[in-house]
PDB file of C-alpha atoms and ligand atoms in Angstrom:
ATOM      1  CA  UNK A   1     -19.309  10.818   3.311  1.00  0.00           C
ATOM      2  CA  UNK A   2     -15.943  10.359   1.920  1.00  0.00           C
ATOM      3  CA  UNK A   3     -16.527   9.394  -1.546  1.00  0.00           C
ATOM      4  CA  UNK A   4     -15.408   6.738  -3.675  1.00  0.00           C
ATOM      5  CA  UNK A   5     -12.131   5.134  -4.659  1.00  0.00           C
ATOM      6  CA  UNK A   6     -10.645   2.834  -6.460  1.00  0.00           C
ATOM      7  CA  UNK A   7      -8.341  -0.356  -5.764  1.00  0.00           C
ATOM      8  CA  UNK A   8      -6.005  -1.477  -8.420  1.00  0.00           C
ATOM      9  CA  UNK A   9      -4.199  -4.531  -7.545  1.00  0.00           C
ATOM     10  CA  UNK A  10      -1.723  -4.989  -9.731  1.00  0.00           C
ATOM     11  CA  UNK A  11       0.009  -8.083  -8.563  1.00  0.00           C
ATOM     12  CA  UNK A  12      -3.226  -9.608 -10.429  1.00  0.00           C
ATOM     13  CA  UNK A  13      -2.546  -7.944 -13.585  1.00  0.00           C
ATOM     14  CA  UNK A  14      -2.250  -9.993 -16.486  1.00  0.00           C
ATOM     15  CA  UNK A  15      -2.333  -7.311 -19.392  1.00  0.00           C
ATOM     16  CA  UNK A  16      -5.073  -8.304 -20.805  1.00  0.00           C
ATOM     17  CA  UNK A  17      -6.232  -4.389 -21.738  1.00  0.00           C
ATOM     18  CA  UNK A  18     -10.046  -4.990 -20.956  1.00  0.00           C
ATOM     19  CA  UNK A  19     -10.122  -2.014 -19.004  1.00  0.00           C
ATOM     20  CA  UNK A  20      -8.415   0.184 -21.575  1.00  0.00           C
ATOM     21  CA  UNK A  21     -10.878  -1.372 -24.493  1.00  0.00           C
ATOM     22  CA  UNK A  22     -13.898  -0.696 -22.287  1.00  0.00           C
ATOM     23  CA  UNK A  23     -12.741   2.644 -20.986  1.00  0.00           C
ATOM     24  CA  UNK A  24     -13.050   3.490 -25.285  1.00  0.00           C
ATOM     25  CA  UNK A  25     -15.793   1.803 -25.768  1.00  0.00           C
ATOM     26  CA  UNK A  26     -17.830   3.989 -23.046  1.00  0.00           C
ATOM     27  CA  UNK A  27     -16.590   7.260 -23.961  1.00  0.00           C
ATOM     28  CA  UNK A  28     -16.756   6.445 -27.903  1.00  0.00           C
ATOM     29  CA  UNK A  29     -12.931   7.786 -28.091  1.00  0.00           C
ATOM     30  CA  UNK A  30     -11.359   6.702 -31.042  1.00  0.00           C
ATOM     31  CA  UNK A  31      -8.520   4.223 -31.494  1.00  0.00           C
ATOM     32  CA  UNK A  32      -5.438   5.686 -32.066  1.00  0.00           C
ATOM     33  CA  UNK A  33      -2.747   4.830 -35.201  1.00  0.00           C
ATOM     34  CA  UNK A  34       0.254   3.220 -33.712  1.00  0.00           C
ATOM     35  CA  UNK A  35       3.470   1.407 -34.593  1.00  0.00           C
ATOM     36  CA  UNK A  36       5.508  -1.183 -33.162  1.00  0.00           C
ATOM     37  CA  UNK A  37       8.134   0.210 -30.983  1.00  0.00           C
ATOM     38  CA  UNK A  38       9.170  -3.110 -29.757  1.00  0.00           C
ATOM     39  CA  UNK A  39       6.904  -3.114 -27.004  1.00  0.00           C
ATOM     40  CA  UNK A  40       3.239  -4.570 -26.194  1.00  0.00           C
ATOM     41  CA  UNK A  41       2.235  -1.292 -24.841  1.00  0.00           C
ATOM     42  CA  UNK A  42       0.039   0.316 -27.421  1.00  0.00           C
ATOM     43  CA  UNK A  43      -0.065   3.479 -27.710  1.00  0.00           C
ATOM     44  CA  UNK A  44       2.907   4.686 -26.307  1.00  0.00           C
ATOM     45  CA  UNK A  45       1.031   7.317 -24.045  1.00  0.00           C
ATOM     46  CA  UNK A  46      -1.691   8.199 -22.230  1.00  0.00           C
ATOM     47  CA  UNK A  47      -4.219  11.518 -24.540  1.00  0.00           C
ATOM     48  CA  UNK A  48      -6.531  13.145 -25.207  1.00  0.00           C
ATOM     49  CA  UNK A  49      -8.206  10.223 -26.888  1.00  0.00           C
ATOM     50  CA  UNK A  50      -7.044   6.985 -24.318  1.00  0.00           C
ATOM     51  CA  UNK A  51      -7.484   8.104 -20.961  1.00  0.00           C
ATOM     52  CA  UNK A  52      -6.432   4.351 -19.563  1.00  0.00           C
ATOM     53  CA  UNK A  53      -3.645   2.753 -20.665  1.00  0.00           C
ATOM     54  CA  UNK A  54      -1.812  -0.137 -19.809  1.00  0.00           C
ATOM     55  CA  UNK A  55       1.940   0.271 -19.819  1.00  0.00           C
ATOM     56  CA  UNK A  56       4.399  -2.674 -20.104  1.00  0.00           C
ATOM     57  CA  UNK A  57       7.972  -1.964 -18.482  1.00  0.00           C
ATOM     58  CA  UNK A  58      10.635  -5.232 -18.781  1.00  0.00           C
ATOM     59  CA  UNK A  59      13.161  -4.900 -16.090  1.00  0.00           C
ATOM     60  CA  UNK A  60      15.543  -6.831 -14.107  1.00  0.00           C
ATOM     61  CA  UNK A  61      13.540  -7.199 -10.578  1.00  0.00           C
ATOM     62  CA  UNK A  62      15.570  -9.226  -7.809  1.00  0.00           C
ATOM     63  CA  UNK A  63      17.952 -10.569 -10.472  1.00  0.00           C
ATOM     64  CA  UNK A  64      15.007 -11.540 -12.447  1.00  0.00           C
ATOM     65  CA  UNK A  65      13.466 -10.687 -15.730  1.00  0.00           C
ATOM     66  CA  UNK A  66      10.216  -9.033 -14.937  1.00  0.00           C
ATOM     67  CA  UNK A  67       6.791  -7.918 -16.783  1.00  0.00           C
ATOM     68  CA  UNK A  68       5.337  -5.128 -15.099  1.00  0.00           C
ATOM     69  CA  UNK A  69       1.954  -4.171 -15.993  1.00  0.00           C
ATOM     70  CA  UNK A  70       0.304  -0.519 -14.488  1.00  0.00           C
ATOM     71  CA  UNK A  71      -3.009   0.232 -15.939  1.00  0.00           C
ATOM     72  CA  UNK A  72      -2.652   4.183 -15.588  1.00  0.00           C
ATOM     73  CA  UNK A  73      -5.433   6.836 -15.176  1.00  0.00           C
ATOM     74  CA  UNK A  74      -5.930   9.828 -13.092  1.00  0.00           C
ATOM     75  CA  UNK A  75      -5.905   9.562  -9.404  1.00  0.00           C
ATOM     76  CA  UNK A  76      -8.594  11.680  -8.835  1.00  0.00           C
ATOM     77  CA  UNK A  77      -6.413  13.287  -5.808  1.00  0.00           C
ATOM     78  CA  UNK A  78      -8.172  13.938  -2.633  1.00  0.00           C
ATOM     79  CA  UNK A  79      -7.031  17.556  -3.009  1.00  0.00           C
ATOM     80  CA  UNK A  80      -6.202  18.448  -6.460  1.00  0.00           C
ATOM     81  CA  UNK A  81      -3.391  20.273  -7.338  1.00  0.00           C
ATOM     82  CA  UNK A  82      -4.639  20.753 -11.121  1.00  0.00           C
ATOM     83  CA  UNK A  83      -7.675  22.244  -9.363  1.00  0.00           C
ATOM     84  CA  UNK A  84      -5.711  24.315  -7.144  1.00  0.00           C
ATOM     85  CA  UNK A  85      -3.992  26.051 -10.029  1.00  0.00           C
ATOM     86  CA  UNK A  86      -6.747  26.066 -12.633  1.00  0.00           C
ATOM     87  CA  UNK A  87      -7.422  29.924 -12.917  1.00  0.00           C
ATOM     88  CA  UNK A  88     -10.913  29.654 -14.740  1.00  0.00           C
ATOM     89  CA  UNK A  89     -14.255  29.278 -12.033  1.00  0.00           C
ATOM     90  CA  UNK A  90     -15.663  26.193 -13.662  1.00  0.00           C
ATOM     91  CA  UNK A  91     -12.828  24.855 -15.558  1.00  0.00           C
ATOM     92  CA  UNK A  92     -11.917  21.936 -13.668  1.00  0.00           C
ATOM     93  CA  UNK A  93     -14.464  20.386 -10.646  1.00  0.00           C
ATOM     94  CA  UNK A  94     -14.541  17.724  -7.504  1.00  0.00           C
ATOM     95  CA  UNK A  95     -17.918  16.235  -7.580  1.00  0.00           C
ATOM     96  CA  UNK A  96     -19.132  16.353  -4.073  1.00  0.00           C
ATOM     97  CA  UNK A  97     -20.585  12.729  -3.866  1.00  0.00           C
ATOM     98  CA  UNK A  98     -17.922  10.374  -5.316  1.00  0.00           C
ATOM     99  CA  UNK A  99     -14.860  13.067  -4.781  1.00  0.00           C
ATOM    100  CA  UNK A 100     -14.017  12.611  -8.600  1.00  0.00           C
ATOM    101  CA  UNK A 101     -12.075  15.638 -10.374  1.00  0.00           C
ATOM    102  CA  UNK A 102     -13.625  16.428 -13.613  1.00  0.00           C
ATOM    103  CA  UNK A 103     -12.591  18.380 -16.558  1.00  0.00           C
ATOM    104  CA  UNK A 104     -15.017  20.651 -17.912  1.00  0.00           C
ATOM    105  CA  UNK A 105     -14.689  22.339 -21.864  1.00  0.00           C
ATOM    106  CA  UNK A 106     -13.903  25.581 -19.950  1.00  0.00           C
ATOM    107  CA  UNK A 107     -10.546  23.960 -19.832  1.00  0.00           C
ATOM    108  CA  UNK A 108     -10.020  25.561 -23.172  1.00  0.00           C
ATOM    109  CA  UNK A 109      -9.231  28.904 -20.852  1.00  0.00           C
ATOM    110  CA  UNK A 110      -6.636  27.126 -18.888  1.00  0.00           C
ATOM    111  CA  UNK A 111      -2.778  26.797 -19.823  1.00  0.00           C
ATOM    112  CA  UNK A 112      -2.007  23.146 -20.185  1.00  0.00           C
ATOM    113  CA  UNK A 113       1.203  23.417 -18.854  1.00  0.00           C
ATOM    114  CA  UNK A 114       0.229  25.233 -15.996  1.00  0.00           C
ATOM    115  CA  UNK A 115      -2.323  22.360 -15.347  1.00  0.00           C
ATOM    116  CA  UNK A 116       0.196  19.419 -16.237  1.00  0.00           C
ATOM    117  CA  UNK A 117       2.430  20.547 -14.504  1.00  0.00           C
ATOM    118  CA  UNK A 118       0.845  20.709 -11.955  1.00  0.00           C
ATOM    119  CA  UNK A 119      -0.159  17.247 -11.620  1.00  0.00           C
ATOM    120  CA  UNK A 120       2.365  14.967 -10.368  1.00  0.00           C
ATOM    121  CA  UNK A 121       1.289  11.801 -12.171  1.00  0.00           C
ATOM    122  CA  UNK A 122       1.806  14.051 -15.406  1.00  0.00           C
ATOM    123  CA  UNK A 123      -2.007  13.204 -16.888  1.00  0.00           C
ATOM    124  CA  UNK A 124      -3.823  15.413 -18.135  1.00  0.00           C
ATOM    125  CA  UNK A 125      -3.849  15.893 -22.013  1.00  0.00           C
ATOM    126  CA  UNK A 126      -5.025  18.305 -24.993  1.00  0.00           C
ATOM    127  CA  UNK A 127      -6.974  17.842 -28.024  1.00  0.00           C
ATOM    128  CA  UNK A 128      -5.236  17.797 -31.267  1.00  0.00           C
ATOM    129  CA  UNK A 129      -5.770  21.908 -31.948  1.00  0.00           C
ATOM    130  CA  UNK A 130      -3.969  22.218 -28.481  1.00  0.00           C
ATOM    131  CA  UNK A 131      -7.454  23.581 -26.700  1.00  0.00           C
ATOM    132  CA  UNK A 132      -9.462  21.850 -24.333  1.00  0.00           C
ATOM    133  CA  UNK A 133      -7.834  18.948 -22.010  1.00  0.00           C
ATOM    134  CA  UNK A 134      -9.345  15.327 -20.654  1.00  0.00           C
ATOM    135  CA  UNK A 135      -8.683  13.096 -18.733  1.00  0.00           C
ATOM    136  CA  UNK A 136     -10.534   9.745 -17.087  1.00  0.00           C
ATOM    137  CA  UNK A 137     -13.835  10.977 -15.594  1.00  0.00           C
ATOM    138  CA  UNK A 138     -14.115   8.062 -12.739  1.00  0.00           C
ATOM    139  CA  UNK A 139     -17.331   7.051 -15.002  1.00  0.00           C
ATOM    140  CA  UNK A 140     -18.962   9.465 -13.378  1.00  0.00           C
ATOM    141  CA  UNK A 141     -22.441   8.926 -15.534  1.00  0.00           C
ATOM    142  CA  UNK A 142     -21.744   5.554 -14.305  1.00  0.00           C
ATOM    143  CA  UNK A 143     -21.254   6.032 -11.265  1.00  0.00           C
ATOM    144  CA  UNK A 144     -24.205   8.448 -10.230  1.00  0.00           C
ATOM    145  CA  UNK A 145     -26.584   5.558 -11.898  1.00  0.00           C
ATOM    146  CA  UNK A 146     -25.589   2.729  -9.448  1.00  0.00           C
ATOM    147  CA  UNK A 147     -22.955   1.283 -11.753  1.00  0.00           C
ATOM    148  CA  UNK A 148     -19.308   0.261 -11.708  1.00  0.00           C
ATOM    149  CA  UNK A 149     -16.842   2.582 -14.045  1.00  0.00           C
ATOM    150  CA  UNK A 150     -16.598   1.031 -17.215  1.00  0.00           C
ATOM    151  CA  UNK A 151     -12.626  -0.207 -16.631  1.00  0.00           C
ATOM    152  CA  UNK A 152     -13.412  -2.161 -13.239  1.00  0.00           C
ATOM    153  CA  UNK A 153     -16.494  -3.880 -14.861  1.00  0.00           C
ATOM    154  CA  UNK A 154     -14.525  -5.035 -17.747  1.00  0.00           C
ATOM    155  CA  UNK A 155     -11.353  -6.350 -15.362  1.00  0.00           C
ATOM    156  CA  UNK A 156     -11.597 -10.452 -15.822  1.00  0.00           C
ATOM    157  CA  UNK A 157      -8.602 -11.026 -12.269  1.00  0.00           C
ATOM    158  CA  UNK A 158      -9.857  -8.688  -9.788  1.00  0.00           C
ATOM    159  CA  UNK A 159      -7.067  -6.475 -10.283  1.00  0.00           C
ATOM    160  CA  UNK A 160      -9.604  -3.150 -10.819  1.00  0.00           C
ATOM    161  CA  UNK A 161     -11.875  -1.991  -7.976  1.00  0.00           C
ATOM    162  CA  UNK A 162     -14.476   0.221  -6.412  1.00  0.00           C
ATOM    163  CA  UNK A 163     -16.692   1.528  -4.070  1.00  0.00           C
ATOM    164  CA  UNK A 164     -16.824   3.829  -1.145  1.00  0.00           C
ATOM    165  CA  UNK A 165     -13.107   4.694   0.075  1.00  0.00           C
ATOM    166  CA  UNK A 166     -13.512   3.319   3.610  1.00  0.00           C
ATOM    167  CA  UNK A 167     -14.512  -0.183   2.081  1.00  0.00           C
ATOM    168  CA  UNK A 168     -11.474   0.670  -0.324  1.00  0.00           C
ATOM    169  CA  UNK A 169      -8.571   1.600   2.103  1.00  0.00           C
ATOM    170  CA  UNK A 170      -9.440  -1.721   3.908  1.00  0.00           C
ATOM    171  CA  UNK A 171      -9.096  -4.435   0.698  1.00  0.00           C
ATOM    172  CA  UNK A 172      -6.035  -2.364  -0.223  1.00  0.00           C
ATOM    173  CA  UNK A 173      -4.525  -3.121   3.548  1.00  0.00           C
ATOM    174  CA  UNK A 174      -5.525  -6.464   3.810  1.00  0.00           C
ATOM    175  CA  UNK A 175      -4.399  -6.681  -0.144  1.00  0.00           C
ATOM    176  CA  UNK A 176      -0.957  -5.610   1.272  1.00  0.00           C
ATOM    177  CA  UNK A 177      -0.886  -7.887   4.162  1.00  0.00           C
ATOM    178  CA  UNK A 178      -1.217 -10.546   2.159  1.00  0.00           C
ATOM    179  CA  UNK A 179       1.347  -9.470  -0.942  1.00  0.00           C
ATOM    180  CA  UNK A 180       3.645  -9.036   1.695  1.00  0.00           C
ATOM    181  CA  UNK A 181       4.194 -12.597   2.288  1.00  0.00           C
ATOM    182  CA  UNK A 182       5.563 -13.177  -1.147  1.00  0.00           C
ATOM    183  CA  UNK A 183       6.729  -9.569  -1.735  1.00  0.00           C
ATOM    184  CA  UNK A 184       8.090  -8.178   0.844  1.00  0.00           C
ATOM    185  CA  UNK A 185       8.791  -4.753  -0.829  1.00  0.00           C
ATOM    186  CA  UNK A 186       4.898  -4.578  -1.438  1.00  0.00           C
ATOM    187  CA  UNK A 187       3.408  -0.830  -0.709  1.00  0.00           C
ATOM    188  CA  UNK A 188       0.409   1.042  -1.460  1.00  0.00           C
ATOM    189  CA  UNK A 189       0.986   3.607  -3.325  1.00  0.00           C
ATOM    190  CA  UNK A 190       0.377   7.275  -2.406  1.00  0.00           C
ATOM    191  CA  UNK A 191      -3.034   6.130  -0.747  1.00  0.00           C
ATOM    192  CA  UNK A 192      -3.846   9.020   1.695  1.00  0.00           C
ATOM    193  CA  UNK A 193      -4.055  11.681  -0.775  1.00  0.00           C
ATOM    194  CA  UNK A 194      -5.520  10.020  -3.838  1.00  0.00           C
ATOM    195  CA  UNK A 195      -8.819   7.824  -4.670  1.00  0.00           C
ATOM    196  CA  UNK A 196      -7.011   5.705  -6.997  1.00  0.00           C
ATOM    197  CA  UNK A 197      -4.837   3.763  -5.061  1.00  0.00           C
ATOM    198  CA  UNK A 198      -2.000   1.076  -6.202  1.00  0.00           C
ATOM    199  CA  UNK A 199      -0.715  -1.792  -4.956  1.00  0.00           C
ATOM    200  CA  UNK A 200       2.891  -2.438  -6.276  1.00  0.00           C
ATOM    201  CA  UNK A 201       4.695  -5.263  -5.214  1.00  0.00           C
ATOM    202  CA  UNK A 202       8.301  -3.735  -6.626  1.00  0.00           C
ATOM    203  CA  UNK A 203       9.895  -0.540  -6.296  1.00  0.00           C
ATOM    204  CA  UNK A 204       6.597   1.539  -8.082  1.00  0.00           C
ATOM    205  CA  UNK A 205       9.338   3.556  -9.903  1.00  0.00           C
ATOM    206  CA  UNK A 206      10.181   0.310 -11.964  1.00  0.00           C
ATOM    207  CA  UNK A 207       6.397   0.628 -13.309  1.00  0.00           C
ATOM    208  CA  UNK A 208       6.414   4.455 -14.430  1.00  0.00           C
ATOM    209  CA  UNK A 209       8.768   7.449 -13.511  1.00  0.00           C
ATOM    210  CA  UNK A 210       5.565   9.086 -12.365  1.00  0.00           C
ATOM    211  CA  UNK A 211       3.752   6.295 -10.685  1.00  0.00           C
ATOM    212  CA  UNK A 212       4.365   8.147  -7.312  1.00  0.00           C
ATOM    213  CA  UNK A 213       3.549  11.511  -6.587  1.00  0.00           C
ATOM    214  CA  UNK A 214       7.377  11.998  -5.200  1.00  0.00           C
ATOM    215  CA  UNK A 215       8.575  11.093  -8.845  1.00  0.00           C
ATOM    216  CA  UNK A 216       7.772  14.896  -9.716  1.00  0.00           C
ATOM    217  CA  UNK A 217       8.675  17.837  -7.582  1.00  0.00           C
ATOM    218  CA  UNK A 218       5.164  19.717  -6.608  1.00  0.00           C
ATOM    219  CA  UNK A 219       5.572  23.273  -8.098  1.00  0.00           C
ATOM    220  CA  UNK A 220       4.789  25.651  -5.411  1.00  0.00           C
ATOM    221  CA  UNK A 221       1.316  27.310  -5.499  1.00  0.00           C
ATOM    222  CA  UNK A 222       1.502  31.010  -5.618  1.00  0.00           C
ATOM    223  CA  UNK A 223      -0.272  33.101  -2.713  1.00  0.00           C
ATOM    224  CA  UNK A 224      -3.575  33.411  -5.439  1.00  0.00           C
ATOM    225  CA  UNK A 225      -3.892  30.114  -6.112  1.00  0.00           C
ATOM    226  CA  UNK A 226      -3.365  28.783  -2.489  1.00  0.00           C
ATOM    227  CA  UNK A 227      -5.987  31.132  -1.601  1.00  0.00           C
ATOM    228  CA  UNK A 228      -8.465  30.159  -4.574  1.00  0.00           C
ATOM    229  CA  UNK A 229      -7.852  26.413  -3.189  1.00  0.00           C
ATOM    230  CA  UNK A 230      -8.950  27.462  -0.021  1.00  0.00           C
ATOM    231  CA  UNK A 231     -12.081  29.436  -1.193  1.00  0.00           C
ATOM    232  CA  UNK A 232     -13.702  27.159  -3.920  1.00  0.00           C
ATOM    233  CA  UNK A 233     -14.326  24.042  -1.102  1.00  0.00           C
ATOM    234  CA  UNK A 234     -16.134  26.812   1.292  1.00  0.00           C
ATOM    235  CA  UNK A 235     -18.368  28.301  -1.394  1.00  0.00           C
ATOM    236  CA  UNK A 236     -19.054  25.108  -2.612  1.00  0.00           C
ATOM    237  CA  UNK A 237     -20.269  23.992   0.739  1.00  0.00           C
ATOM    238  CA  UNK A 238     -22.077  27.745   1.856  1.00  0.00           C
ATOM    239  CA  UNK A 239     -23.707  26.418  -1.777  1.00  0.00           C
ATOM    240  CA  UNK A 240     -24.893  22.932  -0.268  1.00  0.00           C
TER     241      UNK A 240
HETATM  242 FE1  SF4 B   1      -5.601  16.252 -11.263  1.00  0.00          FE
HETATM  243 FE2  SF4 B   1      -3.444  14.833 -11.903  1.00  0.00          FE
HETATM  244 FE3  SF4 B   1      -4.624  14.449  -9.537  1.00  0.00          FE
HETATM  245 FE4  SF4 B   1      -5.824  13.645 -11.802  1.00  0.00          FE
HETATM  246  S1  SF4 B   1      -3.919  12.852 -10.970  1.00  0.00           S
HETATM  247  S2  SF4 B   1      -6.782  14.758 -10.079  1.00  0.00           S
HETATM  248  S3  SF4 B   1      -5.196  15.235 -13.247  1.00  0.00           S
HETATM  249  S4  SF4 B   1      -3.620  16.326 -10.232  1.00  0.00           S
HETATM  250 FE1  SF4 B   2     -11.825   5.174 -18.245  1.00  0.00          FE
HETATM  251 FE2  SF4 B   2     -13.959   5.325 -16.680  1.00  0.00          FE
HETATM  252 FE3  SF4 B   2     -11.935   3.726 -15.994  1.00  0.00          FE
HETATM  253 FE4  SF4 B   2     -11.625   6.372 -15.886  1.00  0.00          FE
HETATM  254  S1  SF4 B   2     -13.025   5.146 -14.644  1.00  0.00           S
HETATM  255  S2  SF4 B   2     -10.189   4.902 -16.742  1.00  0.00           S
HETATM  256  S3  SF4 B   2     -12.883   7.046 -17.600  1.00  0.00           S
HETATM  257  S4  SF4 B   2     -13.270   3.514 -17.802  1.00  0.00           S
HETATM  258 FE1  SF4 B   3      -5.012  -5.694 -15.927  1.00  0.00          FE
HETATM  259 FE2  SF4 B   3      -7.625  -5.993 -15.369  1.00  0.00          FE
HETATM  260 FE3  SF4 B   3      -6.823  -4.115 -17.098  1.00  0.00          FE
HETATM  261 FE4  SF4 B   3      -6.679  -6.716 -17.779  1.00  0.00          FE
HETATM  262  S1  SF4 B   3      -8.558  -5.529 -17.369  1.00  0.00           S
HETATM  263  S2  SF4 B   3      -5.116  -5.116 -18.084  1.00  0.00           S
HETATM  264  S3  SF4 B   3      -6.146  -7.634 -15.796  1.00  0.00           S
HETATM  265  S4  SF4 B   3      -6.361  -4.191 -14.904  1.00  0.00           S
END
């Protein structure tokens, strides 16, 4: 069993924010007060209240003016590194069945810029009194009942999908094969090591400086929490 993943297409794209709507809706986060920056993109960041946002980048692409639109959430990475340094039993989790990394309240132990930095798509978030952190869940209530997370169900263009990660990985190639023949830069992005996989037709930097997991240097582990990576997945299956 390898879990689930997700496929987000963004050549199909249109910016229509379902996804970040419904992802509020489900969780009953509240909307946040905003201004205009001179942008579309509302709010200006991902939090501890929106944990799916849609950001809008113009840019010169090809000697074109370009939209780019990258509905951004956790990529519930195949091996964690926010896990991996998390030094509280309990405070962040990889649910066996789908492979989704969950934050847990016991967060409220952890350092959140131990944890942030950590991750190299720079996601996870505190509350306002700078205690516990979120971030997207996958749906997993959702999920575990037979349903699709709240963001894919609510995507009108097929951009957003999901479903077991072998069924995944294969739309996302045959996705590429077929961007390829009108963008020939096309990749997927970072696929191997996370379960929320992009395909970008540009240069993914042009979307967000930490679309790819290369936009960030990985801090090195120290010898404790390499070793506490390397533990947790063997009691957890001496467990099962
Ligand atoms: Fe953790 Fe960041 Fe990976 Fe999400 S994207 S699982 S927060 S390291
Ligand atoms: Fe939000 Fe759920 Fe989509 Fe994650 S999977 S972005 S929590 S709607
Ligand atoms: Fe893009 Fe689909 Fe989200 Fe609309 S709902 S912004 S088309 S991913």
């Amino acid at each position: 069993m390898n879990g689930k993943s997700f496929f987000i297409d963004l050549t199909k794209c249109t910016a229509c924010r379902g996804c970040q709507i419904a992802c509020k809706q489900w969780h009953k986060l509240p909307a946040e007060k905003t201004r205009n920056v001179g942008s579309h993109q509302n709010p200006q960041d991902v939090s501890f209240t929106t944990y799916k946002l849609v950001r809008f980048t113009e840019t010169v692409v090809d000697g074109k003016l370009n939209w780019l639109f990258f509905p951004e959430q956790c990529r519930h990475c195949v091996e964690p590194p926010c896990m991996a340094v998390a030094e509280h039993e309990g405070s962040i989790l990889q649910d066996p069945l789908t492979g989704a990394v969950l934050f847990t309240d016991l967060t409220a132990k952890e350092s959140i810029d131990n944890i942030r930095g950590a991750c190299p798509y720079d996601i996870p978030r505190q509350d306002a009194s700078g205690k516990i952190m979120a971030k997207c869940d996958m749906c997993i209530d959702r999920v575990h009942n037979g349903m699709l997370p709240a963001c894919v169900q609510a995507c009108p263009t097929g951009t957003m999908n999901f479903g077991d990660r072998e069924d995944m990985l294969k739309l996302a190639e045959a996705s590429l094969a077929k961007a390829k023949k009108k963008h020939p830069k096309a990749v997927l992005v970072d696929a191997e090591s996370v379960r929320t996989i992009y395909l970008s037709a540009v240069d993914p930097g042009l979307y967000h400086k930490f679309m790819m997991a290369e936009a960030r240097p990985m801090r090195l582990f120290t010898r404790k929490e390499a070793l506490a990576s390397l533990i947790r997945p063997l009691s957890r299956m001496t467990a099962g």
